[in-house]
XYZ file of C-alpha atoms in Angstrom:
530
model
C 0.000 0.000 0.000
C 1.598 3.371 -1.054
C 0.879 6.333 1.487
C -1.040 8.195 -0.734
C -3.636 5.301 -1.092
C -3.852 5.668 3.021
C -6.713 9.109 2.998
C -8.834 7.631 0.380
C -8.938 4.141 2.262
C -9.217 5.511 5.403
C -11.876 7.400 3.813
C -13.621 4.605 2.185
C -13.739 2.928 5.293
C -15.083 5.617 7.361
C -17.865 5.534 4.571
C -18.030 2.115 5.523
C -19.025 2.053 8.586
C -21.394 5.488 8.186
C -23.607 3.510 5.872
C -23.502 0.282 7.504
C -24.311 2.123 11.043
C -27.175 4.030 9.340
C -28.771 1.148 8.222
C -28.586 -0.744 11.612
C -29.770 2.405 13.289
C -33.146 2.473 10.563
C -33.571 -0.942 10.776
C -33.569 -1.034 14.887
C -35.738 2.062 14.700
C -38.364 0.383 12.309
C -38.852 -3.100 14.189
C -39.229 -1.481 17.123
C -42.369 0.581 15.484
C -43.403 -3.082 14.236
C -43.275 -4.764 17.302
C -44.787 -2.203 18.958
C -47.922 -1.255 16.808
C -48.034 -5.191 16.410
C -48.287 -5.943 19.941
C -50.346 -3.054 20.673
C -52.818 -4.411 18.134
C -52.710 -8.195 19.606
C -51.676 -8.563 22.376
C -50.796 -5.293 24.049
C -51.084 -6.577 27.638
C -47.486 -8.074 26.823
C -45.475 -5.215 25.308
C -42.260 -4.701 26.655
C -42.793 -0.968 25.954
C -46.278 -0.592 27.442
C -44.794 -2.601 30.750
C -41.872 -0.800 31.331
C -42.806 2.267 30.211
C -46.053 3.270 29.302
C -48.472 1.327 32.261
C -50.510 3.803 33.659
C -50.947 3.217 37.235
C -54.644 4.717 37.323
C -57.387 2.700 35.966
C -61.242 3.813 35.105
C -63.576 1.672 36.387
C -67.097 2.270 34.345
C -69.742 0.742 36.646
C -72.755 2.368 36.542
C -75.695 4.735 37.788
C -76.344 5.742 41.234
C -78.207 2.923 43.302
C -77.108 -0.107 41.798
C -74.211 -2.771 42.696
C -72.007 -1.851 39.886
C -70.987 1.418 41.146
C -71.009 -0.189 44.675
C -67.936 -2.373 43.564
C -66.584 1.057 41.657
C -66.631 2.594 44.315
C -65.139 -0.268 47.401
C -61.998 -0.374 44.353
C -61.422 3.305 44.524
C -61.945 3.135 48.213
C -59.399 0.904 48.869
C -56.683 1.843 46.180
C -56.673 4.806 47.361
C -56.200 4.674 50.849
C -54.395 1.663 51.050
C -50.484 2.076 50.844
C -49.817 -1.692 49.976
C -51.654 -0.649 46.256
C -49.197 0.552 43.700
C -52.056 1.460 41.772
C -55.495 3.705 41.899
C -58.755 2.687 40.473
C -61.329 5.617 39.403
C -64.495 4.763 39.766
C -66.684 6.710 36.918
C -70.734 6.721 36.569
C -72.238 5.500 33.249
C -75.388 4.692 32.256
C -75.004 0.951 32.347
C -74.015 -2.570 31.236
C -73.702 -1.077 27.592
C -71.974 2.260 28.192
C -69.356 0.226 29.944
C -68.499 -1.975 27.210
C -68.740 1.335 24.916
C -66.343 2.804 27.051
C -63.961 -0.370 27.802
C -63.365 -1.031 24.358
C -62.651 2.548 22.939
C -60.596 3.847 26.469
C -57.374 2.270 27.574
C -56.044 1.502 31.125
C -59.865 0.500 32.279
C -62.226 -1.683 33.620
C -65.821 -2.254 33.566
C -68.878 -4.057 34.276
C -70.961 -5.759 31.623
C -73.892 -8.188 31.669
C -73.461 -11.076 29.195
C -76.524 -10.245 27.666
C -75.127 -6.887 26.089
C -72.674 -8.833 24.390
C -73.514 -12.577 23.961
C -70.870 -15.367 23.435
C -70.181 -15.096 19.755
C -70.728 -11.186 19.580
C -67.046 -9.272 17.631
C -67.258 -6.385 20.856
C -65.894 -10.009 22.689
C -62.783 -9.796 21.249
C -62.287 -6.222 21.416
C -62.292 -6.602 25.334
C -60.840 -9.022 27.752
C -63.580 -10.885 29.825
C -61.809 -11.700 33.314
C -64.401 -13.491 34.839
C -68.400 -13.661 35.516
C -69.010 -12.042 38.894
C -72.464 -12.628 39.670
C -76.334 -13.224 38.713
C -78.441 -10.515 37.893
C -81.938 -11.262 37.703
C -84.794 -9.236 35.837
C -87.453 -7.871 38.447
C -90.507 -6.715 36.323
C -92.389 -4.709 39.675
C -95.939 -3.488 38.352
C -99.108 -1.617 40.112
C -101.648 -3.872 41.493
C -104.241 -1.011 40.829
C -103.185 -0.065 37.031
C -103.203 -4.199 36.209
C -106.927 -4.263 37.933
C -107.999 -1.383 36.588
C -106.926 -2.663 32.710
C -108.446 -6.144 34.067
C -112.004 -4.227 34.888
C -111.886 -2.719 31.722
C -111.643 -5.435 29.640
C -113.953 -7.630 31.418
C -116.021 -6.450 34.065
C -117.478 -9.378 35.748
C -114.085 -11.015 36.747
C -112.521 -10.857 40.082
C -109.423 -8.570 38.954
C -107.639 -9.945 41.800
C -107.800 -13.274 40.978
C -105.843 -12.083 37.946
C -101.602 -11.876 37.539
C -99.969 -11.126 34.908
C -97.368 -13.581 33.180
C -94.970 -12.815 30.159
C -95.547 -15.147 27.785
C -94.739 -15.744 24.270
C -98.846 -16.528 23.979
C -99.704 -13.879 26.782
C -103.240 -13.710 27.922
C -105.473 -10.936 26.940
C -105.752 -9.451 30.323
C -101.292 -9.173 30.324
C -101.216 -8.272 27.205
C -104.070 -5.797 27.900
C -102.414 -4.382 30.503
C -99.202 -3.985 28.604
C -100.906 -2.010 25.778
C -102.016 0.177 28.162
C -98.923 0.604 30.704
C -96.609 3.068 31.231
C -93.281 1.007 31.181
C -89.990 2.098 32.292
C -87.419 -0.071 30.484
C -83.778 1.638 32.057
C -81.456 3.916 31.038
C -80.369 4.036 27.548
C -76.997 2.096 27.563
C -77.907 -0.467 29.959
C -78.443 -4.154 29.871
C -81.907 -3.501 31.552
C -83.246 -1.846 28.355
C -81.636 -3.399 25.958
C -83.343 -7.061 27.964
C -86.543 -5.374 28.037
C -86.941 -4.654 24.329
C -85.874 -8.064 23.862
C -88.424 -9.855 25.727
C -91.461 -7.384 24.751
C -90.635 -7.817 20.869
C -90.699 -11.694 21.092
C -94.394 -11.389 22.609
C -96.633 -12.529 20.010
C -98.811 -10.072 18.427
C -97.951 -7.240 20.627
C -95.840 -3.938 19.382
C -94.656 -2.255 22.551
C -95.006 1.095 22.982
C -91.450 3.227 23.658
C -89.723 3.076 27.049
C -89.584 5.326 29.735
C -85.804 5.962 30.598
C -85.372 5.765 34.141
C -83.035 4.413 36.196
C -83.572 2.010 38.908
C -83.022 4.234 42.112
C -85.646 7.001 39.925
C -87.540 4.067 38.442
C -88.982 3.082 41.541
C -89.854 6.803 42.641
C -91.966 6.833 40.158
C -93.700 3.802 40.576
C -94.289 4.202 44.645
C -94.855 8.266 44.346
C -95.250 10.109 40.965
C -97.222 6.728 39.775
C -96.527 7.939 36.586
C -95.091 4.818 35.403
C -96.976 1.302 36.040
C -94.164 -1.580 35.397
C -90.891 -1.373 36.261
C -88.217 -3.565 34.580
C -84.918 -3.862 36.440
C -82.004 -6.557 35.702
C -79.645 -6.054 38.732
C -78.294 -8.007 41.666
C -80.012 -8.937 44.871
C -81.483 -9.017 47.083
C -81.391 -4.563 47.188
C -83.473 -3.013 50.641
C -85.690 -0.678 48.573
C -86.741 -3.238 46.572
C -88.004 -4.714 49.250
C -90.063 -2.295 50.098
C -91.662 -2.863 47.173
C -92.394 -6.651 47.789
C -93.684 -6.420 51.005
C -95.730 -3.293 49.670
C -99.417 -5.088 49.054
C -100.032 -2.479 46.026
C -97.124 -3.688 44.160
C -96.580 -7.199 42.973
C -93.718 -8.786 40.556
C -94.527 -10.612 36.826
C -93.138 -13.825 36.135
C -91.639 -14.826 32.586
C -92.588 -18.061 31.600
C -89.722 -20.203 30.721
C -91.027 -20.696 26.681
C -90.547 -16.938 26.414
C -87.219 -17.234 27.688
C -86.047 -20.001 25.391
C -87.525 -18.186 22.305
C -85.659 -15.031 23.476
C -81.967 -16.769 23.655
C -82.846 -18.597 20.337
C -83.649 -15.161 18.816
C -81.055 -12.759 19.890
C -78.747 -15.404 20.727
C -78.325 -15.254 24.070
C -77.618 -17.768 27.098
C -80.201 -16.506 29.810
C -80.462 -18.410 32.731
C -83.952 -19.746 34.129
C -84.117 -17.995 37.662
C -85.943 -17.007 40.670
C -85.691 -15.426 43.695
C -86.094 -17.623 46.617
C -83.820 -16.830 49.795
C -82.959 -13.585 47.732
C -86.945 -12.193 48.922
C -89.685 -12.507 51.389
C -92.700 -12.292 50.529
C -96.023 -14.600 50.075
C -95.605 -14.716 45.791
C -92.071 -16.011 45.913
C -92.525 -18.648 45.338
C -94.427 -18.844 42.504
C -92.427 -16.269 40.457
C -89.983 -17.075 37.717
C -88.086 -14.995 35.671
C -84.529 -14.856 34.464
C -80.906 -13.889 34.693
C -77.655 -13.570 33.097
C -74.004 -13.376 34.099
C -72.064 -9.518 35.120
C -68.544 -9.757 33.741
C -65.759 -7.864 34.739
C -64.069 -6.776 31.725
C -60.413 -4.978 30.825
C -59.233 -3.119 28.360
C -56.773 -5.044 26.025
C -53.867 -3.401 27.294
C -54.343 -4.040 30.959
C -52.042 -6.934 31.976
C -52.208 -9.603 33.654
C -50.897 -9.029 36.877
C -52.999 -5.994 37.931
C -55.946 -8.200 36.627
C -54.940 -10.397 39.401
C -54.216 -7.594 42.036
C -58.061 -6.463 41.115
C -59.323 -9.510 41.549
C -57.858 -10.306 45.018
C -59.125 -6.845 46.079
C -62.606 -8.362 44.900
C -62.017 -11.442 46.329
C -60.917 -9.585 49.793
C -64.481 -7.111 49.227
C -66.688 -10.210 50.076
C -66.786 -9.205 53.542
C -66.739 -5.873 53.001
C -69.869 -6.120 50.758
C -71.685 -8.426 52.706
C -70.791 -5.735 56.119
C -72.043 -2.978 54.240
C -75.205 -1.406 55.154
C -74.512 2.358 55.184
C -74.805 3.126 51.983
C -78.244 0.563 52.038
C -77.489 -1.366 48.979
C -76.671 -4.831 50.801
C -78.489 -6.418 54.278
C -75.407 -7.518 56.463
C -77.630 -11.032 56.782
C -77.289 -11.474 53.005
C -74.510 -13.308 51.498
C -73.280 -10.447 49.220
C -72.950 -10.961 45.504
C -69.835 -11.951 45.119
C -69.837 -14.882 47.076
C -71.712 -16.716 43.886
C -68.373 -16.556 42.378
C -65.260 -18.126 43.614
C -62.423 -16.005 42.399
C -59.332 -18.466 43.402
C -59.758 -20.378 40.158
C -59.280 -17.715 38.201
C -56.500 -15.931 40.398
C -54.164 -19.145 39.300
C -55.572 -18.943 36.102
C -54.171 -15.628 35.055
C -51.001 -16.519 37.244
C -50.402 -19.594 35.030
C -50.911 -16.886 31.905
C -49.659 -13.904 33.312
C -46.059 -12.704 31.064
C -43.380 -11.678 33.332
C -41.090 -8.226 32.886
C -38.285 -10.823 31.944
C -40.481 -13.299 29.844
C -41.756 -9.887 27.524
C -38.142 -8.366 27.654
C -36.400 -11.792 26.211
C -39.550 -11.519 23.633
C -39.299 -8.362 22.676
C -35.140 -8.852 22.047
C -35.683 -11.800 20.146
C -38.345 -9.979 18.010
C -36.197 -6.885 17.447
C -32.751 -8.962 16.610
C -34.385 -10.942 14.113
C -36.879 -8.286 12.081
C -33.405 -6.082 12.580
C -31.747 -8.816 10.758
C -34.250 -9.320 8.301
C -34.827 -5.923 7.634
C -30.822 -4.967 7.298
C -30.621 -7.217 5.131
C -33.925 -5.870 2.600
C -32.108 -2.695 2.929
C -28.929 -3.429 2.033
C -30.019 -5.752 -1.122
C -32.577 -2.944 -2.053
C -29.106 0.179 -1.881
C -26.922 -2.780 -3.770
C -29.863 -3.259 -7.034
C -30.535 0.111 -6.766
C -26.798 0.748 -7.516
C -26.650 -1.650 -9.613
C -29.194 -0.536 -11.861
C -26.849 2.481 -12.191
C -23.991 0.942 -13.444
C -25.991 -0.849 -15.962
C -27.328 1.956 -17.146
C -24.185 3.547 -17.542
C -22.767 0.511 -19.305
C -25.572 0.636 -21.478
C -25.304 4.590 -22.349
C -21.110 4.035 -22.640
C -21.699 1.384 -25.271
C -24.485 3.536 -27.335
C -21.863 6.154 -27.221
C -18.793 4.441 -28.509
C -19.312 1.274 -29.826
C -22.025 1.276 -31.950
C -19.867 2.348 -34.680
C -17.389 -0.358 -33.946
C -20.426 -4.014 -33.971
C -23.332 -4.868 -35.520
C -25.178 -7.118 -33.739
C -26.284 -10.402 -35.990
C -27.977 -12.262 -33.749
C -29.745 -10.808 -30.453
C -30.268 -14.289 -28.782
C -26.168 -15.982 -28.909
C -24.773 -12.028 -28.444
C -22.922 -12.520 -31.699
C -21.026 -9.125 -33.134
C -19.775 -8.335 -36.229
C -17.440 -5.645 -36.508
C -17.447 -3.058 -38.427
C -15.226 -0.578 -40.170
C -15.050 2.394 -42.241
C -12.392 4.331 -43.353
C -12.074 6.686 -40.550
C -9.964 4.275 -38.690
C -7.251 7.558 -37.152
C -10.184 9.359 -36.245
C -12.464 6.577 -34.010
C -9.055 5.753 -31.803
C -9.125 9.148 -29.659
C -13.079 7.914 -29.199
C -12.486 4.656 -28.776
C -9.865 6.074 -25.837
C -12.478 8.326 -24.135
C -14.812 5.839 -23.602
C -12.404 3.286 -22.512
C -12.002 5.799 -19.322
C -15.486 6.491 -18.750
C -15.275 2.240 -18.556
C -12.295 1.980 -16.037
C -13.962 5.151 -14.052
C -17.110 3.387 -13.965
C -15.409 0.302 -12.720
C -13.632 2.281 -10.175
C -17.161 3.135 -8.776
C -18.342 0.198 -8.505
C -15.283 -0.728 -6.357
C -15.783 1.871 -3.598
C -19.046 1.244 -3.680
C -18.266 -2.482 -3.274
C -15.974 -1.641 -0.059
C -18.062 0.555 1.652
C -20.899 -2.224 1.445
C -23.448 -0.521 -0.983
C -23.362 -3.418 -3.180
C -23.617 -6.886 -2.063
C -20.596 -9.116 -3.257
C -22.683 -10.918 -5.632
C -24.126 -8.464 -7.136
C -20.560 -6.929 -7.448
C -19.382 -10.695 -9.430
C -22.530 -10.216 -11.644
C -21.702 -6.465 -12.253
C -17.458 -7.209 -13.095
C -18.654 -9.813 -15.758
C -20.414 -7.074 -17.766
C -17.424 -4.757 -17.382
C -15.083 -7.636 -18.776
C -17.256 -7.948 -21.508
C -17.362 -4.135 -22.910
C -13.555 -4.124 -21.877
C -13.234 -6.695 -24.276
C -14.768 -5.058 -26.921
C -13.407 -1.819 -26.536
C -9.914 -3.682 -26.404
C -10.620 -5.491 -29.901
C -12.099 -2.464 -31.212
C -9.005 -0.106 -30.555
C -6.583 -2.962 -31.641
C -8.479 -2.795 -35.029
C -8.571 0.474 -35.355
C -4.983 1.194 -34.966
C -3.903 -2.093 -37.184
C -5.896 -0.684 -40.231
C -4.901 2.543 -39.419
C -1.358 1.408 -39.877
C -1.533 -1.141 -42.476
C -3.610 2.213 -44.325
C -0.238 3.757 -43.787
C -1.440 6.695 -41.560
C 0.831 8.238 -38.940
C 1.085 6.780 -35.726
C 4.251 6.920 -33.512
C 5.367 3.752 -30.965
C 5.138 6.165 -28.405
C 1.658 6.666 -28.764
C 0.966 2.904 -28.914
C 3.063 2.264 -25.259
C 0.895 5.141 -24.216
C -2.109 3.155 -24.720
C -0.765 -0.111 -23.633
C 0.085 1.120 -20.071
C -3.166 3.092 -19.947
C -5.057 -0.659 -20.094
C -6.498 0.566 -23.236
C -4.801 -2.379 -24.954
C -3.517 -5.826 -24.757
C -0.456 -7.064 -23.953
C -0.711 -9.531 -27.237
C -2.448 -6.898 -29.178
C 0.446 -4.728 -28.022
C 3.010 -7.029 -28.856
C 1.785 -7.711 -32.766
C 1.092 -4.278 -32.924
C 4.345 -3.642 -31.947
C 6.285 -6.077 -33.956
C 4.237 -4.345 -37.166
C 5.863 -1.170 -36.444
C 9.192 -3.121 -36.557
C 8.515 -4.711 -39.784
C 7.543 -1.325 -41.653
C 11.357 -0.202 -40.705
């Protein structure tokens, strides 16, 4: 190596590494966006990214209205997170409208939690996999209360001569003229838009045979049942919530108010309908009163649901604090939404199963760490490696193109091509011969300086070694023809007798332009016209 090669390989090699370094750096950039956009989209409870560094350590908790048991267990969460030390986390508990405003809310929101009844979204319903469903936590069962004088009076109405308390009603799919009498007629408060309650009701009063209900009154429960006992503006009340609840009570052992039973036909048509998995149900040792009985009716499942990137081990951490709130539940009477001689809702459900369930599943920092390096080395890899044969055609294309531009140039003068398919040239040559040579020599250097491209590019990795081989066999080729084409031109230029001087010829020997052999006859002419 001569010290004047040392700058421009020191250079080249410096180059080297840039390019090489940029790449890595774009290629590490990009896979992480990949993994994390594609973890974030399946399964973003496992990102690295998310665990380490973007886990919120608030949650929303969407439960529900004031005077039900969903904002009850809202509330006990935020309770507890937030005055507990030994949480490194804090639930907000946030009022909705119901079973379907949660799952609204779950599903578009991150970091959250919520309570949904089963029948807003059955088993094979898409909003399923939009959410994760933790567990079921307890029954809810539909109360249907009604006014004993509205049902009497419709009763009276429609037939005078019978005993209108010798009369109940009964939702059937075939209901009786006096119920379905009574429901033409009745003011009916159906819940809140956005909760499971109305959304049950509609289903069960559009599966009645040949009745078309009348639109819902909006209430919810806590008003609903004001304005049964003391507007009496409304005359049925439907509720779907857990029990048993103390003001509902009132209402049972209240001799002007009475509950409607559902036959179980109705229910089966209802689940085969809208698809749905509702439970045949009743309310004995949940009420006491003389009807008990004798009324049916039905219930579905409340989930607790999580947002999809919620991981697993604050599922668990919410679900021991649930699991720990049995007693508190079951203790509370302040707030009068649970007798302390009930067993509270949550003891329906056992919660340890599903504590080592979500263990067993649960992804540890390490576990998603080792993932998330094994995901990044080898889209890196894969990606470096798109890059690098993407720069190396790219440049490659070049140099063809400049091969292809060199030859139009300066050799189309010198070959005819005869046949296309074998490559086959035939020279030609005109009488000119002097004049072509100083051509001829011009392009030959546009060649070798294309050539000496190619090599830097070559070293400083912007084309791939193969693609390099591929790219040196076309340059031999148009060497080759350049070489044949000056050694022609300056034999017929001789033999023509025009003036050339040995000089000249070493000139373009030991500038590559010719030959050694071609030199040598060339050469050995000049020695024989002495």
């Amino acid at each position: 190596m001569n010290l004047s090669d040392l700058p421009t390989n020191l250079e080249s090699i410096k180059r080297f590494f840039k390019l090489r370094n940029a790449i890595k750096i774009i290629a590490i950039f990009v896979s992480v966006g990949i993994y994390h956009f594609t973890f974030e989209y399946k399964a973003p409870a496992e990102n690295f990214l998310t665990m380490y560094f973007g886990q919120s350590k608030n949650f929303k908790f969407y439960s529900g209205a004031p005077g039900g048991f969903y904002i009850k267990i809202g509330e006990y969460l935020k309770t507890e997170t937030l005055n507990k030390k030994e949480y490194d986390f804090i639930v907000e508990s946030k009022e909705t409208a119901g079973s379907l405003d949660n799952l609204n809310k779950v599903i578009t929101r991150s970091n959250s939690f919520g309570l949904v009844n089963e029948v807003t979204a059955p088993p094979n319903d898409y909003s399923r996999s939009q959410a994760n469903y933790i567990t079921p936590l307890y029954l809810e069962r539909l109360h249907i209360f009604y006014r004993k004088d509205a049902f009497e009076k419709s009763v009276r109405k429609l037939d005078s001569k019978i005993a209108a308390t010798s009369k109940k009603p009964v939702l059937k799919l075939k209901t009786d003229i006096f119920t379905k009498a009574f429901l033409n007629n009745a003011r009916i408060n159906g819940g809140p838009h956005g909760s499971g309650t109305r959304l049950l009701t509609s289903y069960f009063l559009n599966t009645i045979e040949d009745f078309d209900p009348k639109p819902l009154y909006s209430y919810n429960n806590k008003d609903g049942k004001k304005h049964l006992m003391e507007e009496k503006d409304i005359d049925i009340l439907f509720s779907l919530v857990g029990d048993p609840i103390p003001w509902f009570k009132e209402l049972v052992k209240n001799d002007n108010y009475g509950m409607i039973s559902i036959d179980p036909a109705l229910i089966v048509k209802v689940n085969s309908t809208y698809n749905l998995n509702l439970r045949f149900a009743d309310f004995k040792g949940k009420y006491n009163f003389k009807d008990v009985k004798v009324i049916t009716t039905t219930g579905s499942y409340v989930n607790l649901i999580a947002s999809k990137d919620i991981t697993n081990n604050t599922i668990i951490e919410v679900l021991k604090l649930l699991q720990k709130g049995k007693t508190a539940f079951k203790m509370s009477v302040s707030s009068g939404q649970i007798d302390q001689d009930i067993i509270g809702q949550l003891d329906e459900i056992e919660f340890d199963s599903k504590i080592d369930k979500f263990n067993k599943e649960k992804t540890s920092l390490l576990q998603s760490f080792i993932l998330f390096c094994l995901t990044i080395s080898i889209s890196s890899f894969i990606i470096i490696l798109f890059l690098i044969t993407s720069i190396s055609r790219l440049k490659i294309s070049k140099y063809y193109r400049v091969i292809t531009e060199i030859y139009q140039e300066y050799l189309t003068f010198e070959y005819e091509i005869t046949n296309a398919t074998r490559g086959i040239k035939t020279p030609i040559l005109n009488n000119n011969s002097l004049n072509r040579v100083s051509e001829l020599c011009l392009g030959f250097q546009k060649v070798l300086q294309t050539i000496n491209n190619a090599f830097s590019d070559y070293k400083i990795g912007a084309i791939t070694e193969n693609d390099y081989k591929d790219l040196l066999k076309e340059f031999h080729v148009i060497v080759e023809d350049f070489n044949n084409g000056l050694h022609r031109r300056l034999f017929h230029a001789i033999s023509d007798g025009e003036t050339i001087k040995l000089e000249e010829l070493r000139s373009y020997f030991f500038a590559g332009f010719l030959k050694s052999s071609d030199y040598e006859r060339l050469s050995e002419f000049f020695e024989i016209k002495k």
